[in-house]
Amino acid sequence: MLKIWGRTNSINVMKVLWCADELGLDYERVDAGMTFGVVGEDWYGAMNPNRRVPTIDDDGVVLWESNTIVRYLAAKHASAGLWPSDAATRAVGEKWMDWQLSTLMEDMTYLFWGLVRKAPDKQDPDRQNQAAQSTGAIWAMLDAALAERDYVAGERLTVGDIPVGCFVWRWSNLPIERPALPNLEAWHERLKARPAFQKNVMLALT
Ligand SMILES: N[C@@H](CCC(=O)N[C@@H](CS)C(=O)NCC(=O)O)C(=O)O
């Protein structure tokens, strides 16, 4: 059976759990990371030398890096519909997965750690205001793309919606001023109607 290591309040673990539930997979989840420890154990480091969560073991296929895991599960269970067979459609979705890592994450992480986890090194008000503004401008890119489609790669949920979908819930619940982004909000409402999103992503920020 698929085994997933990672605490439920980790955004990268949320991606994997949401994906697994969208695909209807049976899995066992084991708490790991932060107060749960585990990532420091030798056996964990042998699976994941990055010592982060999530990690999966799918009947001997051991993987880490959340977006890679989401791609793997969606491709392995392609009949469930998250992995478009058309290469161009899939690439449009994957572009937003890479954008989450390359562009969206830095200032989102600063805000989350400063405003929710209260990390002392992320309490600079000027830097927080700058990060709030920059994330608004960054999300505006996806808002513009969603003017023409219901989901990031077209008219149905695909693998590309999962990383940015986890982040839009977090962004919408941070105590910051946000620009009006109606297409992004409409997409977020579509995600919020999905039981697997409700179960794994729509949690209090901690
Ligand atoms: N690029 C990695 C990042 C993994 C990562 O940084 N995970 C965080 C949680 S979101 C973590 O392991 N933090 C340390 C911990 O929980 O002990 C991925 O997407 O899987």
Short mmCIF file of N, CA and C in Angstrom, two decimals, residues 132 136 170-181 185:
data_model
loop_
_atom_site.label_atom_id
_atom_site.label_comp_id
_atom_site.label_asym_id
_atom_site.label_seq_id
_atom_site.Cartn_x
_atom_site.Cartn_y
_atom_site.Cartn_z
N ALA A 132 3.46 41.11 0.74
CA ALA A 132 2.01 41.07 0.49
C ALA A 132 1.70 41.67 -0.88
N GLY A 136 0.40 39.62 -4.38
CA GLY A 136 -0.80 40.04 -5.11
C GLY A 136 -0.52 40.15 -6.59
N ARG A 170 -4.12 29.11 1.33
CA ARG A 170 -3.26 29.74 2.33
C ARG A 170 -3.26 31.27 2.14
N TRP A 171 -3.09 31.71 0.91
CA TRP A 171 -3.04 33.15 0.62
C TRP A 171 -4.35 33.83 1.02
N SER A 172 -5.47 33.17 0.73
CA SER A 172 -6.78 33.76 1.01
C SER A 172 -7.06 33.86 2.50
N ASN A 173 -6.32 33.10 3.29
CA ASN A 173 -6.57 33.10 4.73
C ASN A 173 -5.49 33.83 5.54
N LEU A 174 -4.53 34.41 4.86
CA LEU A 174 -3.54 35.21 5.57
C LEU A 174 -4.12 36.58 5.92
N PRO A 175 -3.76 37.15 7.09
CA PRO A 175 -4.27 38.47 7.46
C PRO A 175 -3.52 39.58 6.73
N ILE A 176 -3.79 39.70 5.43
CA ILE A 176 -3.14 40.73 4.59
C ILE A 176 -4.20 41.34 3.67
N GLU A 177 -3.87 42.49 3.10
CA GLU A 177 -4.75 43.07 2.08
C GLU A 177 -4.45 42.39 0.76
N ARG A 178 -5.53 42.06 0.06
CA ARG A 178 -5.38 41.38 -1.24
C ARG A 178 -6.09 42.17 -2.33
N PRO A 179 -5.52 42.22 -3.53
CA PRO A 179 -6.24 42.85 -4.64
C PRO A 179 -7.43 41.97 -5.05
N ALA A 180 -8.44 42.58 -5.67
CA ALA A 180 -9.57 41.80 -6.19
C ALA A 180 -9.09 41.02 -7.41
N LEU A 181 -9.21 39.71 -7.36
CA LEU A 181 -8.79 38.85 -8.47
C LEU A 181 -9.95 37.88 -8.74
N GLU A 185 -10.58 33.94 -7.63
CA GLU A 185 -11.56 33.63 -6.58
C GLU A 185 -12.58 32.61 -7.07
#
